Short mmCIF file of C-alpha atoms in Angstrom, two decimals:
data_model
loop_
_atom_site.label_atom_id
_atom_site.label_comp_id
_atom_site.label_asym_id
_atom_site.label_seq_id
_atom_site.Cartn_x
_atom_site.Cartn_y
_atom_site.Cartn_z
CA MET A 1 3.27 35.10 -8.05
CA PRO A 2 3.83 33.83 -4.16
CA ILE A 3 0.51 35.96 -3.16
CA PHE A 4 -2.31 34.36 -6.01
CA GLU A 5 0.26 30.54 -5.14
CA ALA A 6 -1.72 29.73 -1.73
CA PRO A 7 -5.04 30.52 -3.03
CA ALA A 8 -4.62 28.75 -5.94
CA VAL A 9 -3.42 25.74 -4.27
CA ARG A 10 -6.75 25.05 -2.12
CA VAL A 11 -8.64 25.85 -4.94
CA GLN A 12 -6.44 23.06 -6.81
CA SER A 13 -7.04 20.79 -3.99
CA SER A 14 -10.76 22.22 -3.75
CA LEU A 15 -11.85 20.57 -7.79
CA ILE A 16 -9.93 17.13 -6.10
CA THR A 17 -11.31 16.68 -3.22
CA LEU A 18 -14.47 17.51 -4.91
CA ALA A 19 -13.86 14.57 -7.57
CA THR A 20 -12.36 12.23 -4.98
CA TYR A 21 -16.43 12.93 -2.96
CA PHE A 22 -18.13 12.12 -6.29
CA ILE A 23 -16.18 8.44 -6.44
CA GLN A 24 -16.34 7.80 -2.48
CA HIS A 25 -20.34 8.32 -2.51
CA ALA A 26 -19.78 6.35 -6.19
CA TYR A 27 -18.56 3.15 -4.32
CA LEU A 28 -15.74 3.85 -6.86
CA LYS A 29 -12.82 5.02 -3.86
CA PRO A 30 -10.98 0.80 -4.11
CA ILE A 31 -10.13 2.32 -7.58
CA ILE A 32 -8.06 5.35 -6.79
CA ASP A 33 -6.90 3.60 -3.88
CA PHE A 34 -5.26 0.61 -5.94
CA HIS A 35 -1.95 -0.20 -6.86
CA THR A 36 -0.74 -3.62 -7.29
CA SER A 37 3.40 -3.43 -6.28
CA GLU A 38 4.96 -6.42 -5.77
CA ALA A 39 7.69 -4.93 -3.37
CA SER A 40 8.61 -5.80 -0.35
CA PHE A 41 6.47 -3.70 2.92
CA ILE A 42 9.49 -3.67 6.04
CA PRO A 43 6.70 -2.36 8.70
CA LEU A 44 7.03 0.41 11.48
CA ASP A 45 7.37 -2.44 14.48
CA HIS A 46 9.78 0.03 16.66
CA PRO A 47 9.65 4.14 16.63
CA THR A 48 11.52 5.66 18.76
CA THR A 49 9.71 9.72 19.04
CA ALA A 50 6.31 10.70 18.03
CA LEU A 51 5.12 14.29 17.99
CA TYR A 52 1.82 15.65 18.27
CA ILE A 53 0.95 18.19 15.21
CA ARG A 54 -1.84 21.24 15.90
CA ARG A 55 -2.40 24.31 14.55
CA ASP A 56 -2.64 27.64 17.18
CA ASN A 57 -6.34 28.22 18.55
CA GLY A 58 -5.02 32.30 18.43
CA LYS A 59 -3.64 32.33 14.93
CA LYS A 60 -4.90 29.31 12.90
CA GLN A 61 -3.56 30.28 9.47
CA THR A 62 -0.42 30.82 10.20
CA LEU A 63 1.43 29.30 13.61
CA VAL A 64 0.84 25.66 14.08
CA ASN A 65 2.61 24.09 17.19
CA VAL A 66 4.19 21.03 17.68
CA PHE A 67 4.88 19.51 20.52
CA ASP A 68 6.48 16.18 21.73
CA GLN A 69 5.61 12.97 23.28
CA ASP A 70 5.52 15.00 27.06
CA GLY A 71 3.94 18.32 26.31
CA ASN A 72 6.89 19.91 25.53
CA LYS A 73 6.38 22.31 22.84
CA ALA A 74 9.82 20.98 20.32
CA PHE A 75 9.06 22.95 16.49
CA THR A 76 6.68 25.46 15.58
CA ILE A 77 5.80 25.82 11.67
CA GLU A 78 4.95 29.73 11.01
CA ARG A 79 4.20 32.25 7.80
CA GLU A 80 3.73 35.75 8.08
CA SER A 81 0.19 35.51 6.75
CA SER A 82 -2.82 33.53 5.04
CA LEU A 83 -1.93 33.86 1.68
CA SER A 84 1.73 33.19 1.99
CA PRO A 85 2.61 29.79 0.77
CA VAL A 86 5.91 29.93 2.87
CA TRP A 87 6.11 28.74 6.10
CA SER A 88 9.78 28.22 8.72
CA LEU A 89 10.28 25.22 10.96
CA PHE A 90 11.96 26.29 13.95
CA ARG A 91 12.99 23.64 16.82
CA TYR A 92 12.65 24.87 20.10
CA PRO A 93 13.80 25.55 22.97
CA ASN A 94 16.36 27.91 20.66
CA ARG A 95 13.91 29.06 18.03
CA GLN A 96 15.87 27.70 15.95
CA GLU A 97 14.65 27.71 12.12
CA VAL A 98 16.25 24.56 10.80
CA ALA A 99 13.71 23.93 7.29
CA THR A 100 11.67 26.65 4.60
CA ILE A 101 8.38 25.45 3.10
CA ARG A 102 7.08 26.36 0.21
CA ALA A 103 3.77 24.97 -0.10
CA GLY A 104 2.82 26.15 -3.67
CA PHE A 105 1.05 26.17 -6.45
CA PHE A 106 4.01 25.88 -8.85
CA LEU A 107 6.51 24.47 -6.44
CA THR A 108 6.72 22.32 -3.05
CA ALA A 109 10.22 22.23 -1.47
CA VAL A 110 11.83 22.78 1.90
CA ASP A 111 14.78 23.72 1.97
CA PHE A 112 16.92 23.06 5.14
CA HIS A 113 19.41 24.56 6.71
CA GLY A 114 22.74 24.35 7.93
CA ARG A 115 22.40 20.59 7.07
CA GLY A 116 25.33 20.42 4.66
CA VAL A 117 25.32 21.57 1.32
CA GLY A 118 24.45 18.13 0.09
CA MET A 119 21.02 19.33 2.11
CA GLN A 120 19.83 21.62 0.70
CA HIS A 121 16.90 22.03 -1.28
CA ARG A 122 14.95 19.78 -2.06
CA LYS A 123 11.62 19.31 -4.33
CA ILE A 124 8.71 17.23 -3.31
CA ASN A 125 6.78 15.57 -6.09
CA SER A 126 3.85 13.90 -7.08
CA GLU A 127 3.63 10.38 -8.19
CA SER A 128 1.00 7.90 -9.12
CA GLY A 129 0.54 4.20 -11.04
CA LEU A 130 -0.74 0.69 -10.75
CA THR A 131 2.70 0.00 -9.26
CA VAL A 132 3.17 2.22 -6.73
CA GLY A 133 -0.23 4.28 -5.32
CA ARG A 134 -0.56 7.59 -5.02
CA LEU A 135 2.30 8.99 -3.72
CA ARG A 136 4.20 12.96 -2.96
CA THR A 137 8.22 11.92 -3.85
CA PHE A 138 11.50 13.42 -2.59
CA TYR A 139 15.41 12.78 -2.37
CA LEU A 140 17.84 12.96 0.98
CA ASP A 141 21.18 12.79 1.09
CA ASP A 142 21.52 9.79 0.73
CA GLY A 143 20.37 9.33 -2.20
CA VAL A 144 17.23 7.17 -1.36
CA LYS A 145 13.91 7.48 -2.33
CA TYR A 146 11.80 8.82 -0.11
CA ALA A 147 7.81 9.34 -0.06
CA TRP A 148 4.96 9.50 1.71
CA THR A 149 1.84 7.42 0.40
CA ARG A 150 -1.60 9.17 0.43
CA GLY A 151 -3.43 6.98 2.09
CA THR A 152 -1.87 4.71 4.51
CA LYS A 153 -0.41 7.69 5.26
CA TYR A 154 3.10 6.09 5.59
CA LEU A 155 6.63 7.30 4.97
CA GLU A 156 8.12 5.21 2.64
CA ARG A 157 12.05 4.36 2.21
CA PHE A 158 12.15 2.48 -1.17
CA ILE A 159 15.32 0.44 -2.20
CA ASN A 160 15.72 -1.01 -5.30
CA PRO A 161 12.28 1.35 -6.47
CA GLY A 162 10.66 -0.24 -9.67
CA GLY A 163 13.00 -3.79 -9.32
CA ALA A 164 9.33 -5.32 -8.71
CA ASP A 165 9.98 -7.96 -6.35
CA GLU A 166 13.17 -7.33 -5.06
CA GLU A 167 11.73 -3.15 -4.97
CA VAL A 168 11.41 -3.01 -0.90
CA ARG A 169 10.24 0.12 0.69
CA GLU A 170 10.60 0.00 4.55
CA ARG A 171 7.62 2.81 6.12
CA VAL A 172 10.25 5.45 8.44
CA ALA A 173 6.95 7.27 10.16
CA LYS A 174 3.68 7.68 10.09
CA VAL A 175 1.31 10.48 10.53
CA ARG A 176 -2.27 10.19 12.16
CA LEU A 177 -4.83 12.46 12.69
CA MET A 178 -6.13 12.68 16.14
CA ARG A 179 -9.57 15.10 16.20
CA GLN A 180 -11.95 14.76 12.88
CA TRP A 181 -11.84 17.73 10.65
CA LYS A 182 -9.66 19.60 13.10
CA PHE A 183 -5.71 20.21 12.20
CA ASP A 184 -4.44 18.25 14.60
CA TYR A 185 -2.00 15.04 13.84
CA GLU A 186 0.34 12.36 15.42
CA MET A 187 3.51 11.76 13.99
CA ILE A 188 5.47 8.69 15.05
CA ILE A 189 8.86 8.88 13.52
CA ASP A 190 11.80 6.40 13.91
CA GLU A 191 15.35 7.97 14.33
CA SER A 192 17.51 5.38 13.99
CA LYS A 193 15.93 5.33 9.88
CA THR A 194 15.20 8.76 9.39
CA ASP A 195 15.81 12.36 11.15
CA VAL A 196 12.40 13.99 12.51
CA VAL A 197 12.87 17.37 10.71
CA PRO A 198 12.77 15.72 7.08
CA ALA A 199 9.48 13.79 7.75
CA LEU A 200 7.82 16.20 10.08
CA ALA A 201 8.99 19.27 7.05
CA THR A 202 7.64 16.96 4.40
CA GLY A 203 5.21 15.54 6.04
CA PHE A 204 3.58 18.75 6.91
CA VAL A 205 2.95 19.25 3.38
CA CYS A 206 0.40 16.23 3.35
CA MET A 207 -0.96 17.42 6.63
CA LEU A 208 -1.74 20.50 4.69
CA VAL A 209 -3.59 18.27 1.59
CA ILE A 210 -5.37 16.17 4.39
CA SER A 211 -6.89 19.15 6.21
CA LEU A 212 -8.39 20.88 3.05
CA LYS A 213 -9.32 18.55 1.44
CA ARG A 214 -11.56 17.37 4.94
CA LEU A 215 -12.29 21.13 5.04
CA VAL A 216 -14.24 21.06 2.27
CA LEU A 217 -15.55 17.79 2.65
CA LEU A 218 -17.77 18.82 5.42
CA SER A 219 -18.72 22.50 3.50
CA LEU A 220 -19.58 19.73 1.59
CA HIS A 221 -22.02 17.23 3.77
CA LEU A 222 -23.38 20.56 5.63
CA LYS A 223 -25.05 21.40 2.37
CA ARG A 224 -26.10 18.20 1.81
CA ARG A 225 -27.70 18.21 4.86
CA LYS A 226 -29.01 21.90 5.13
CA MET A 227 -30.60 20.77 1.23
CA TRP A 228 -32.03 17.49 2.37
CA LYS A 229 -33.77 19.45 5.35
CA THR A 230 -34.97 22.03 3.02
CA LYS A 231 -36.66 19.12 0.58
CA LYS A 232 -37.79 17.68 3.70
CA GLY A 233 -40.06 20.43 4.49
CA LYS A 234 -41.45 22.08 1.72
CA LEU A 235 -42.44 18.28 1.51
CA LEU A 236 -44.92 18.45 4.90
#
């Protein structure tokens, strides 16, 4: 029932955000971000590509534009309506559909187009634990585990996952919020380590969750301010 999936995801993420909001204001945030990984980290020292991902001003619920570092439109991410959990990723200037992104309640996945038999459907899973932190994980055609970290917003390539001090996590991309309360992100990528299409398609799922959480937090903040002003007015 796809028509119900997008609203369901918004409700689910809102509940998670409410819990996170109270945890943060109870000074317990270090607990939810805590992990004890013994892995070695390879830093993202030499990114080769920068992309800027922004909602279209005229079609905020259905169209996201992606620009390169020179301001040229490199991709668009589109869906038919605000109720649809399915987005299409188009590469410009030829407007070629390169991926279908499903950010639903029952399934979060990416279908890649024109990338060979071994690189088609990829499911994105949520994973958390003391040794890994909070992750959104997936596998590509090289058979290697990749994950977007929820805290640091890095895309990491895992070598020997679960191998304790023998595990290596190589950072190959990163997402950064550009403007508070806006769907406006910068993504930097090392294309010698990973391809831009899988990084953008899977990263977009994480951006949707981040954006929704910030919207809920803003709503809570404004409601709290209104309640405080009302209470203050009564005291006066």
